[in-house]
mmCIF file of C-alpha atoms in Angstrom:
data_model
loop_
_atom_site.group_PDB
_atom_site.id
_atom_site.type_symbol
_atom_site.label_atom_id
_atom_site.label_comp_id
_atom_site.label_asym_id
_atom_site.label_seq_id
_atom_site.Cartn_x
_atom_site.Cartn_y
_atom_site.Cartn_z
ATOM 1 C CA MET C 7 -5.686 -10.534 -16.283
ATOM 2 C CA PRO C 8 -5.243 -6.741 -15.963
ATOM 3 C CA GLY C 9 -1.800 -5.347 -16.605
ATOM 4 C CA THR C 10 0.174 -2.849 -14.540
ATOM 5 C CA VAL C 11 2.143 0.056 -15.977
ATOM 6 C CA LEU C 12 4.715 2.079 -14.036
ATOM 7 C CA LEU C 13 5.784 5.364 -15.659
ATOM 8 C CA LEU C 14 8.929 6.727 -14.009
ATOM 9 C CA ALA C 15 10.526 9.968 -15.207
ATOM 10 C CA ALA C 16 13.286 11.396 -13.043
ATOM 11 C CA SER C 17 16.136 13.879 -13.308
ATOM 12 C CA PRO C 18 17.932 16.236 -10.913
ATOM 13 C CA VAL C 19 16.846 19.803 -10.382
ATOM 14 C CA GLY C 20 19.401 22.425 -11.347
ATOM 15 C CA ARG C 21 22.710 22.357 -13.151
ATOM 16 C CA GLY C 22 23.201 18.610 -12.791
ATOM 17 C CA CYS C 23 20.223 17.866 -15.021
ATOM 18 C CA LEU C 24 21.162 16.200 -18.331
ATOM 19 C CA VAL C 25 17.734 15.330 -19.738
ATOM 20 C CA ASP C 26 14.256 16.821 -19.596
ATOM 21 C CA ALA C 27 12.805 13.503 -18.439
ATOM 22 C CA ALA C 28 9.345 14.622 -17.342
ATOM 23 C CA SER C 29 8.619 16.268 -20.694
ATOM 24 C CA VAL C 30 7.650 12.908 -22.185
ATOM 25 C CA LEU C 31 5.066 12.040 -19.532
ATOM 26 C CA PRO C 32 2.179 13.978 -21.145
ATOM 27 C CA VAL C 33 2.778 12.070 -24.386
ATOM 28 C CA LEU C 34 2.853 8.726 -22.567
ATOM 29 C CA ALA C 35 -0.192 9.680 -20.502
ATOM 30 C CA ALA C 36 -2.133 10.278 -23.728
ATOM 31 C CA VAL C 37 -1.676 6.608 -24.669
ATOM 32 C CA PRO C 38 -4.568 4.374 -23.534
ATOM 33 C CA PRO C 39 -3.514 2.222 -20.550
ATOM 34 C CA ALA C 40 -4.322 -0.994 -22.410
ATOM 35 C CA VAL C 41 -1.970 0.006 -25.225
ATOM 36 C CA LEU C 42 0.810 0.935 -22.785
ATOM 37 C CA SER C 43 0.453 -2.493 -21.201
ATOM 38 C CA GLY C 44 -0.463 -4.654 -24.161
ATOM 39 C CA THR C 45 -3.387 -6.103 -22.167
ATOM 40 C CA ASP C 46 -7.152 -5.636 -22.344
ATOM 41 C CA THR C 47 -7.131 -3.438 -19.225
ATOM 42 C CA ALA C 48 -4.357 -1.921 -17.142
ATOM 43 C CA ASN C 49 -3.633 0.170 -14.068
ATOM 44 C CA VAL C 50 -1.162 3.015 -14.556
ATOM 45 C CA VAL C 51 1.080 4.478 -11.836
ATOM 46 C CA GLU C 52 2.956 7.668 -12.722
ATOM 47 C CA LEU C 53 6.028 9.000 -10.886
ATOM 48 C CA ALA C 54 7.188 12.415 -12.099
ATOM 49 C CA ASP C 55 10.481 13.722 -10.680
ATOM 50 C CA PRO C 56 10.231 11.819 -7.370
ATOM 51 C CA LEU C 57 12.298 13.095 -4.455
ATOM 52 C CA GLU C 58 13.068 10.001 -2.367
ATOM 53 C CA PRO C 59 14.479 6.622 -3.488
ATOM 54 C CA GLN C 60 12.446 4.843 -0.810
ATOM 55 C CA ALA C 61 9.222 6.285 -2.249
ATOM 56 C CA VAL C 62 10.146 4.943 -5.691
ATOM 57 C CA LEU C 63 11.036 1.583 -4.163
ATOM 58 C CA THR C 64 7.625 1.384 -2.487
ATOM 59 C CA ARG C 65 5.815 1.979 -5.788
ATOM 60 C CA LEU C 66 8.100 -0.423 -7.637
ATOM 61 C CA ARG C 67 7.536 -3.118 -5.015
ATOM 62 C CA ALA C 68 3.770 -2.717 -5.236
ATOM 63 C CA ALA C 69 3.891 -2.916 -9.039
ATOM 64 C CA ALA C 70 6.111 -6.025 -8.895
ATOM 65 C CA ALA C 71 3.603 -7.711 -6.593
ATOM 66 C CA ALA C 72 0.786 -7.345 -9.132
ATOM 67 C CA PRO C 73 -0.119 -10.774 -10.560
ATOM 68 C CA GLY C 74 -0.591 -9.700 -14.207
ATOM 69 C CA PRO C 75 1.859 -8.431 -16.834
ATOM 70 C CA LEU C 76 4.023 -5.498 -15.747
ATOM 71 C CA THR C 77 5.473 -2.855 -18.062
ATOM 72 C CA VAL C 78 7.945 -0.336 -16.627
ATOM 73 C CA TYR C 79 8.788 2.813 -18.590
ATOM 74 C CA VAL C 80 11.873 4.606 -17.232
ATOM 75 C CA VAL C 81 13.188 7.959 -18.449
ATOM 76 C CA GLY C 82 16.086 9.703 -16.749
ATOM 77 C CA GLN C 83 19.809 9.834 -16.193
ATOM 78 C CA LEU C 84 22.368 7.465 -14.737
ATOM 79 C CA GLN C 85 25.123 8.356 -12.301
ATOM 80 C CA LEU C 86 27.664 6.346 -10.311
ATOM 81 C CA ASP C 87 28.015 6.648 -6.571
ATOM 82 C CA ARG C 88 31.521 7.643 -5.561
ATOM 83 C CA ARG C 89 32.011 4.907 -2.982
ATOM 84 C CA GLN C 90 30.961 1.710 -4.747
ATOM 85 C CA ARG C 91 30.792 2.972 -8.340
ATOM 86 C CA LEU C 92 27.401 1.389 -8.956
ATOM 87 C CA PRO C 93 24.822 2.847 -11.359
ATOM 88 C CA HIS C 94 21.911 4.800 -9.891
ATOM 89 C CA LEU C 95 18.885 6.506 -11.415
ATOM 90 C CA ALA C 96 19.252 10.161 -10.418
ATOM 91 C CA LEU C 97 16.240 11.713 -8.692
ATOM 92 C CA ALA C 98 15.230 15.329 -8.123
ATOM 93 C CA ARG C 99 17.632 15.977 -5.229
ATOM 94 C CA THR C 100 20.583 14.040 -6.625
ATOM 95 C CA THR C 101 23.979 15.698 -6.949
ATOM 96 C CA PRO C 102 27.315 14.024 -7.805
ATOM 97 C CA ALA C 103 28.227 14.040 -4.104
ATOM 98 C CA THR C 104 24.918 12.613 -2.854
ATOM 99 C CA VAL C 105 24.169 9.858 -5.378
ATOM 100 C CA ARG C 106 24.464 7.129 -2.727
ATOM 101 C CA TYR C 107 21.727 8.707 -0.584
ATOM 102 C CA THR C 108 19.413 10.539 -2.983
ATOM 103 C CA ALA C 109 19.315 8.353 -6.124
ATOM 104 C CA LEU C 110 17.709 4.972 -6.826
ATOM 105 C CA PRO C 111 20.297 2.142 -6.997
ATOM 106 C CA TRP C 112 19.773 0.290 -10.256
ATOM 107 C CA HIS C 113 20.167 -3.083 -8.556
ATOM 108 C CA TRP C 114 17.025 -2.324 -6.519
ATOM 109 C CA ILE C 115 15.066 -2.621 -9.749
ATOM 110 C CA ARG C 116 16.591 -6.023 -10.486
ATOM 111 C CA GLU C 117 15.995 -7.235 -6.925
ATOM 112 C CA GLU C 118 12.335 -6.235 -6.858
ATOM 113 C CA LEU C 119 11.573 -7.859 -10.217
ATOM 114 C CA ARG C 120 13.609 -11.039 -9.936
ATOM 115 C CA LEU C 121 10.879 -13.412 -8.757
ATOM 116 C CA ARG C 122 8.289 -12.365 -11.291
ATOM 117 C CA PRO C 123 7.337 -15.065 -13.827
ATOM 118 C CA SER C 124 9.309 -15.282 -17.049
ATOM 119 C CA GLY C 125 7.792 -13.239 -19.828
ATOM 120 C CA ALA C 126 5.583 -11.222 -17.458
ATOM 121 C CA THR C 127 7.792 -8.140 -17.144
ATOM 122 C CA THR C 128 9.008 -5.633 -19.727
ATOM 123 C CA LEU C 129 11.249 -2.624 -19.186
ATOM 124 C CA LEU C 130 11.378 0.172 -21.754
ATOM 125 C CA LEU C 131 14.260 2.522 -21.004
ATOM 126 C CA ASP C 132 15.409 5.903 -22.295
ATOM 127 C CA LEU C 133 18.427 6.902 -20.244
ATOM 128 C CA HIS C 134 21.244 9.421 -20.472
ATOM 129 C CA ALA C 135 24.516 8.921 -18.629
ATOM 130 C CA ASP C 136 26.886 11.505 -17.246
ATOM 131 C CA HIS C 137 30.496 11.357 -18.478
ATOM 132 C CA GLU C 138 31.784 9.073 -15.708
ATOM 133 C CA THR C 139 28.887 6.644 -15.997
ATOM 134 C CA TRP C 140 29.126 6.613 -19.784
ATOM 135 C CA GLN C 141 32.763 5.543 -19.611
ATOM 136 C CA TRP C 142 31.851 2.842 -17.076
ATOM 137 C CA LEU C 143 29.033 1.556 -19.279
ATOM 138 C CA ARG C 144 31.228 1.485 -22.373
ATOM 139 C CA ALA C 145 33.858 -0.490 -20.473
ATOM 140 C CA ASN C 146 31.330 -2.993 -19.091
ATOM 141 C CA ALA C 147 28.842 -3.239 -21.968
ATOM 142 C CA PRO C 148 30.249 -6.581 -23.236
ATOM 143 C CA ASN C 149 29.708 -8.060 -19.752
ATOM 144 C CA PRO C 150 26.001 -7.716 -18.848
ATOM 145 C CA PRO C 151 26.324 -8.579 -15.104
ATOM 146 C CA ASN C 152 28.487 -5.487 -14.692
ATOM 147 C CA ALA C 153 26.336 -3.196 -16.829
ATOM 148 C CA LEU C 154 22.605 -2.522 -16.493
ATOM 149 C CA ASP C 155 21.406 -5.861 -15.194
ATOM 150 C CA CYS C 156 17.583 -5.894 -15.096
ATOM 151 C CA GLY C 157 17.144 -9.559 -14.182
ATOM 152 C CA ARG C 158 17.170 -12.791 -16.144
ATOM 153 C CA ASN C 159 13.376 -13.080 -16.497
ATOM 154 C CA ASN C 160 12.645 -9.634 -17.895
ATOM 155 C CA ALA C 161 12.489 -8.263 -21.427
ATOM 156 C CA VAL C 162 14.475 -5.025 -21.775
ATOM 157 C CA TYR C 163 14.333 -2.587 -24.678
ATOM 158 C CA GLY C 164 15.658 0.936 -25.042
ATOM 159 C CA ARG C 165 18.835 2.932 -25.191
ATOM 160 C CA VAL C 166 21.424 4.684 -23.037
ATOM 161 C CA ALA C 167 22.682 7.896 -24.602
ATOM 162 C CA PRO C 168 26.000 9.625 -23.883
ATOM 163 C CA PRO C 169 26.009 12.939 -22.008
ATOM 164 C CA PRO C 170 24.785 15.879 -24.105
ATOM 165 C CA ALA C 171 26.991 18.804 -25.023
ATOM 166 C CA ARG C 172 27.827 21.170 -22.210
ATOM 167 C CA ARG C 173 24.982 23.494 -21.185
ATOM 168 C CA THR C 174 22.614 21.434 -23.331
ATOM 169 C CA LEU C 175 19.525 19.689 -22.027
ATOM 170 C CA ALA C 176 18.878 16.424 -23.856
ATOM 171 C CA ALA C 177 15.422 15.246 -24.874
ATOM 172 C CA PRO C 178 14.100 11.696 -24.313
ATOM 173 C CA THR C 179 13.687 11.171 -28.046
ATOM 174 C CA TYR C 180 13.525 7.354 -27.882
ATOM 175 C CA MET C 181 10.683 7.345 -25.363
ATOM 176 C CA ARG C 182 8.898 10.161 -27.194
ATOM 177 C CA ALA C 183 9.103 8.142 -30.416
ATOM 178 C CA LEU C 184 7.787 5.110 -28.563
ATOM 179 C CA ALA C 185 4.854 7.082 -27.160
ATOM 180 C CA THR C 186 4.077 8.606 -30.556
ATOM 181 C CA ILE C 187 3.863 5.150 -32.123
ATOM 182 C CA LEU C 188 1.612 3.894 -29.325
ATOM 183 C CA ARG C 189 -0.722 6.898 -29.537
ATOM 184 C CA SER C 190 -2.036 5.425 -32.770
ATOM 185 C CA GLY C 191 -3.799 2.876 -30.593
ATOM 186 C CA HIS C 192 -1.849 -0.039 -32.067
ATOM 187 C CA ARG C 193 0.913 -1.785 -30.093
ATOM 188 C CA PRO C 194 3.302 -3.696 -32.369
ATOM 189 C CA PRO C 195 5.255 -6.668 -31.001
ATOM 190 C CA LEU C 196 7.926 -5.380 -28.631
ATOM 191 C CA ASP C 197 10.867 -6.006 -30.925
ATOM 192 C CA ALA C 198 9.136 -4.220 -33.804
ATOM 193 C CA LEU C 199 8.097 -1.369 -31.509
ATOM 194 C CA HIS C 200 11.690 -1.019 -30.339
ATOM 195 C CA GLN C 201 13.086 -0.998 -33.873
ATOM 196 C CA GLN C 202 10.541 1.593 -35.027
ATOM 197 C CA ALA C 203 11.376 3.834 -32.072
ATOM 198 C CA LEU C 204 15.101 3.516 -32.775
ATOM 199 C CA ALA C 205 14.532 4.432 -36.432
ATOM 200 C CA ARG C 206 12.571 7.549 -35.481
ATOM 201 C CA THR C 207 15.213 8.498 -32.910
ATOM 202 C CA ALA C 208 17.986 8.154 -35.494
ATOM 203 C CA ALA C 209 16.015 10.168 -38.035
ATOM 204 C CA GLU C 210 15.472 12.979 -35.522
ATOM 205 C CA ALA C 211 19.147 12.959 -34.572
ATOM 206 C CA ALA C 212 20.141 13.164 -38.234
ATOM 207 C CA GLY C 213 17.729 16.037 -38.767
ATOM 208 C CA ASN C 214 19.353 17.921 -35.907
ATOM 209 C CA GLY C 215 22.842 17.240 -37.202
ATOM 210 C CA ALA C 216 23.713 14.973 -34.270
ATOM 211 C CA ALA C 217 26.082 12.032 -34.498
ATOM 212 C CA LEU C 218 24.461 8.651 -35.096
ATOM 213 C CA GLY C 219 25.311 5.321 -33.581
ATOM 214 C CA ALA C 220 26.628 6.651 -30.256
ATOM 215 C CA ASP C 221 23.850 5.194 -28.088
ATOM 216 C CA LEU C 222 24.099 1.872 -26.297
ATOM 217 C CA VAL C 223 21.081 -0.091 -27.503
ATOM 218 C CA LEU C 224 19.418 -2.359 -24.955
ATOM 219 C CA THR C 225 17.680 -5.459 -26.290
ATOM 220 C CA GLY C 226 16.976 -8.446 -24.071
ATOM 221 C CA PRO C 227 13.971 -10.692 -24.764
ATOM 222 C CA GLY C 228 13.787 -12.258 -21.283
ATOM 223 C CA SER C 229 13.686 -15.953 -20.435
ATOM 224 C CA ALA C 230 11.978 -18.533 -22.597
ATOM 225 C CA ALA C 231 8.646 -20.058 -21.665
ATOM 226 C CA GLY C 232 8.962 -23.077 -19.403
ATOM 227 C CA ASP C 233 11.627 -21.446 -17.226
ATOM 228 C CA PRO C 234 11.413 -23.006 -13.729
ATOM 229 C CA HIS C 235 10.958 -19.543 -12.233
ATOM 230 C CA ALA C 236 7.604 -19.285 -14.009
ATOM 231 C CA VAL C 237 6.501 -22.673 -12.633
ATOM 232 C CA ILE C 238 7.554 -21.651 -9.126
ATOM 233 C CA ALA C 239 5.794 -18.295 -9.365
ATOM 234 C CA ALA C 240 2.609 -20.025 -10.519
ATOM 235 C CA ALA C 241 2.774 -22.393 -7.544
ATOM 236 C CA VAL C 242 3.158 -19.464 -5.147
ATOM 237 C CA GLN C 243 0.210 -17.630 -6.673
ATOM 238 C CA ALA C 244 -1.870 -20.794 -6.287
ATOM 239 C CA GLY C 245 -0.872 -21.071 -2.609
ATOM 240 C CA ARG C 246 1.154 -24.271 -3.169
ATOM 241 C CA HIS C 247 4.142 -23.071 -1.143
ATOM 242 C CA PRO C 248 5.605 -26.528 -0.318
ATOM 243 C CA ASP C 249 5.569 -27.454 -4.012
ATOM 244 C CA ALA C 250 7.321 -24.204 -4.928
ATOM 245 C CA ASP C 251 10.027 -24.739 -2.303
ATOM 246 C CA ALA C 252 10.525 -28.375 -3.281
ATOM 247 C CA LEU C 253 11.115 -27.421 -6.910
ATOM 248 C CA ALA C 254 13.527 -24.646 -5.935
ATOM 249 C CA ALA C 255 15.325 -27.044 -3.584
ATOM 250 C CA ARG C 256 15.870 -29.513 -6.441
ATOM 251 C CA HIS C 257 17.395 -26.782 -8.601
ATOM 252 C CA GLU C 258 19.498 -25.595 -5.662
ATOM 253 C CA GLY C 259 20.857 -29.099 -5.116
ATOM 254 C CA ALA C 260 21.575 -29.623 -8.808
ATOM 255 C CA ALA C 261 23.397 -26.294 -9.062
ATOM 256 C CA ALA C 262 25.428 -27.002 -5.914
ATOM 257 C CA HIS C 263 26.425 -30.408 -7.285
ATOM 258 C CA ALA C 264 27.375 -29.012 -10.701
ATOM 259 C CA TYR C 265 29.019 -25.730 -9.718
ATOM 260 C CA GLY C 266 29.644 -25.836 -5.960
ATOM 261 C CA PRO C 267 27.479 -24.663 -3.022
ATOM 262 C CA ALA C 268 29.000 -21.146 -3.055
ATOM 263 C CA SER C 269 28.557 -20.642 -6.809
ATOM 264 C CA GLU C 270 26.292 -17.939 -8.189
ATOM 265 C CA GLU C 271 24.125 -20.646 -9.720
ATOM 266 C CA ALA C 272 23.519 -22.325 -6.359
ATOM 267 C CA LEU C 273 23.214 -19.096 -4.353
ATOM 268 C CA HIS C 274 20.588 -17.836 -6.763
ATOM 269 C CA TRP C 275 18.348 -20.753 -5.821
ATOM 270 C CA THR C 276 19.088 -20.276 -2.114
ATOM 271 C CA GLU C 277 17.894 -16.705 -2.521
ATOM 272 C CA VAL C 278 14.779 -17.898 -4.324
ATOM 273 C CA ARG C 279 14.036 -20.260 -1.425
ATOM 274 C CA ALA C 280 14.535 -17.412 1.056
ATOM 275 C CA ASP C 281 11.916 -15.391 -0.779
ATOM 276 C CA LEU C 282 9.603 -18.393 -1.021
ATOM 277 C CA ALA C 283 9.796 -18.810 2.763
ATOM 278 C CA MET C 284 8.816 -15.159 3.135
ATOM 279 C CA PHE C 285 5.826 -15.636 0.811
ATOM 280 C CA ALA C 286 4.836 -18.695 2.853
ATOM 281 C CA GLY C 287 4.867 -16.664 6.065
ATOM 282 C CA ASP C 288 7.932 -18.423 7.538
ATOM 283 C CA PRO C 289 10.329 -15.635 8.607
ATOM 284 C CA VAL C 290 12.567 -18.028 10.562
ATOM 285 C CA ARG C 291 13.366 -20.096 7.475
ATOM 286 C CA SER C 292 13.670 -16.982 5.306
ATOM 287 C CA CYS C 293 16.033 -15.232 7.728
ATOM 288 C CA ARG C 294 18.193 -18.345 8.083
ATOM 289 C CA ALA C 295 18.454 -18.697 4.290
ATOM 290 C CA TRP C 296 19.484 -15.075 3.831
ATOM 291 C CA LEU C 297 22.117 -15.445 6.565
ATOM 292 C CA THR C 298 23.435 -18.501 4.714
ATOM 293 C CA VAL C 299 23.641 -16.534 1.464
ATOM 294 C CA ALA C 300 25.497 -13.643 3.108
ATOM 295 C CA GLU C 301 28.013 -15.940 4.833
ATOM 296 C CA ALA C 302 28.606 -17.853 1.606
ATOM 297 C CA ARG C 303 29.235 -14.682 -0.373
ATOM 298 C CA LEU C 304 31.618 -13.336 2.245
ATOM 299 C CA GLY C 305 33.357 -16.716 2.417
ATOM 300 C CA ALA C 306 33.815 -16.618 -1.347
ATOM 301 C CA GLY C 307 35.674 -13.321 -1.048
ATOM 302 C CA GLN C 308 32.931 -10.873 -1.952
ATOM 303 C CA PRO C 309 33.470 -7.559 -0.113
ATOM 304 C CA PRO C 310 31.044 -6.525 2.670
ATOM 305 C CA GLN C 311 30.000 -3.463 0.672
ATOM 306 C CA SER C 312 28.992 -5.411 -2.447
ATOM 307 C CA PRO C 313 25.285 -5.043 -3.326
ATOM 308 C CA ALA C 314 24.621 -8.794 -3.194
ATOM 309 C CA VAL C 315 26.101 -9.142 0.302
ATOM 310 C CA GLN C 316 24.345 -6.045 1.625
ATOM 311 C CA ALA C 317 21.032 -7.123 0.124
ATOM 312 C CA ALA C 318 21.296 -10.552 1.776
ATOM 313 C CA VAL C 319 22.038 -9.088 5.205
ATOM 314 C CA ASP C 320 19.335 -6.425 4.876
ATOM 315 C CA ARG C 321 16.759 -9.055 3.938
ATOM 316 C CA ALA C 322 17.853 -11.304 6.804
ATOM 317 C CA HIS C 323 17.459 -8.333 9.142
ATOM 318 C CA HIS C 324 13.986 -7.572 7.791
ATOM 319 C CA GLN C 325 12.809 -11.160 8.196
ATOM 320 C CA TRP C 326 14.313 -11.410 11.686
ATOM 321 C CA GLY C 327 12.131 -8.483 12.694
ATOM 322 C CA ARG C 328 9.083 -10.630 11.856
ATOM 323 C CA VAL C 329 10.088 -13.595 14.046
ATOM 324 C CA ARG C 330 7.740 -13.816 17.021
ATOM 325 C CA ASP C 331 9.074 -16.901 18.843
ATOM 326 C CA THR C 332 11.715 -15.962 21.395
ATOM 327 C CA VAL C 333 14.038 -18.967 21.026
ATOM 328 C CA PRO C 334 14.652 -18.738 17.246
ATOM 329 C CA ALA C 335 14.703 -14.930 17.508
ATOM 330 C CA ARG C 336 17.603 -15.121 19.964
ATOM 331 C CA GLU C 337 19.468 -17.697 17.875
ATOM 332 C CA LEU C 338 19.078 -15.822 14.613
ATOM 333 C CA GLY C 339 19.661 -12.462 16.280
ATOM 334 C CA ALA C 340 23.041 -13.566 17.592
ATOM 335 C CA ALA C 341 24.083 -14.682 14.108
ATOM 336 C CA LEU C 342 22.727 -11.464 12.590
ATOM 337 C CA ALA C 343 24.601 -9.302 15.114
ATOM 338 C CA ALA C 344 27.868 -11.044 14.264
ATOM 339 C CA LEU C 345 27.160 -10.522 10.573
ATOM 340 C CA ARG C 346 26.153 -6.872 11.067
ATOM 341 C CA GLY C 347 29.550 -6.289 12.650
ATOM 342 C CA ARG C 348 31.079 -7.142 9.280
ATOM 343 C CA VAL C 349 28.308 -5.770 7.037
ATOM 344 C CA PRO C 350 26.824 -2.647 8.678
ATOM 345 C CA GLY C 351 24.900 -1.760 5.502
ATOM 346 C CA SER C 352 24.030 1.619 4.054
ATOM 347 C CA ARG C 353 21.688 2.653 6.868
ATOM 348 C CA GLU C 354 23.235 3.845 10.112
ATOM 349 C CA GLY C 355 22.225 2.156 13.328
ATOM 350 C CA ALA C 356 21.456 -1.327 11.967
ATOM 351 C CA LEU C 357 23.867 -3.078 14.345
ATOM 352 C CA ASP C 358 22.626 -1.032 17.302
ATOM 353 C CA HIS C 359 19.068 -2.050 16.442
ATOM 354 C CA VAL C 360 19.974 -5.751 16.528
ATOM 355 C CA ARG C 361 21.752 -5.351 19.871
ATOM 356 C CA ARG C 362 18.818 -3.488 21.416
ATOM 357 C CA GLU C 363 16.360 -6.141 20.271
ATOM 358 C CA LEU C 364 18.593 -8.928 21.582
ATOM 359 C CA SER C 365 18.765 -7.218 24.971
ATOM 360 C CA ARG C 366 14.979 -6.973 25.021
ATOM 361 C CA LEU C 367 14.682 -10.672 24.159
ATOM 362 C CA GLU C 368 17.041 -11.589 27.018
ATOM 363 C CA THR C 369 14.770 -9.822 29.519
ATOM 364 C CA GLN C 370 11.846 -11.951 28.391
ATOM 365 C CA GLY C 371 13.359 -14.984 30.042
#
């Protein structure tokens, strides 16, 4: 099966730039697509200094939907938004004051990749952090859910480097070393490739008189074969949607019994079932599941501005917009409006949109 490769290099324009991210793209582009992917053939999508987070999300979503192996190469810099203090990948127009609106939230990457089969997705990262984000990462590094969470099914290799000296533009030396190794036409196993790239990066740093050992090294092999997510994903790809939902429902019930219905373990499977309903073309069931997830998270004390709560409400809203039958649309719309009053989301006008659509539905009799 052909592979898919997404090359993403992004950094702000102007004084806020910490790393010359796009400089590595010509080296990566010189690597044969099959070598970049580790498959016989591959499609490559390149994003160089993109301007809009939604444009990146669209490309990421399309890549995540590809049935074959996916390899994502990311080069850039991390910044925290001032309101929620969540990590974002800075884009061309990003400034410290506009991170929330002009950068790509890191949790979008996790959300888009989370239903891919185990072992089918690899992320190779070369990131630099500004001072504030570096301190946040150092404080949260022992606790992966609060650091750079890329999803439980995905292999992650790379490094996050501290901010460079003032008035200095850093180079993506890890990714350049990776590309140089791959240009030979041979792709070692991922762990060996990662270790070789780290060794070259350390050697270059030593040659330049830089301090060694400062980087945060990212190494996560992904889930083991036989993970139920892989079985579910295979059922979806084969069109066996009832089988996929039944398996997810069993895991949801087991997790609720073992940990409680509002636990992360149980809510994860509720979210999986919401996505499965979407894949099966059942927006009513999907919307209702996402509403359940949002209410459960709020009931457990999670704040309305938390990414997990906002994502659940946004997805419920999106699925509600696909409901064509008037009766369930009114029922779900009323619940969504009440929820939007508590969780307005990051986009202005979401609650007004629900109210307008409900008014339109009322006139339909």
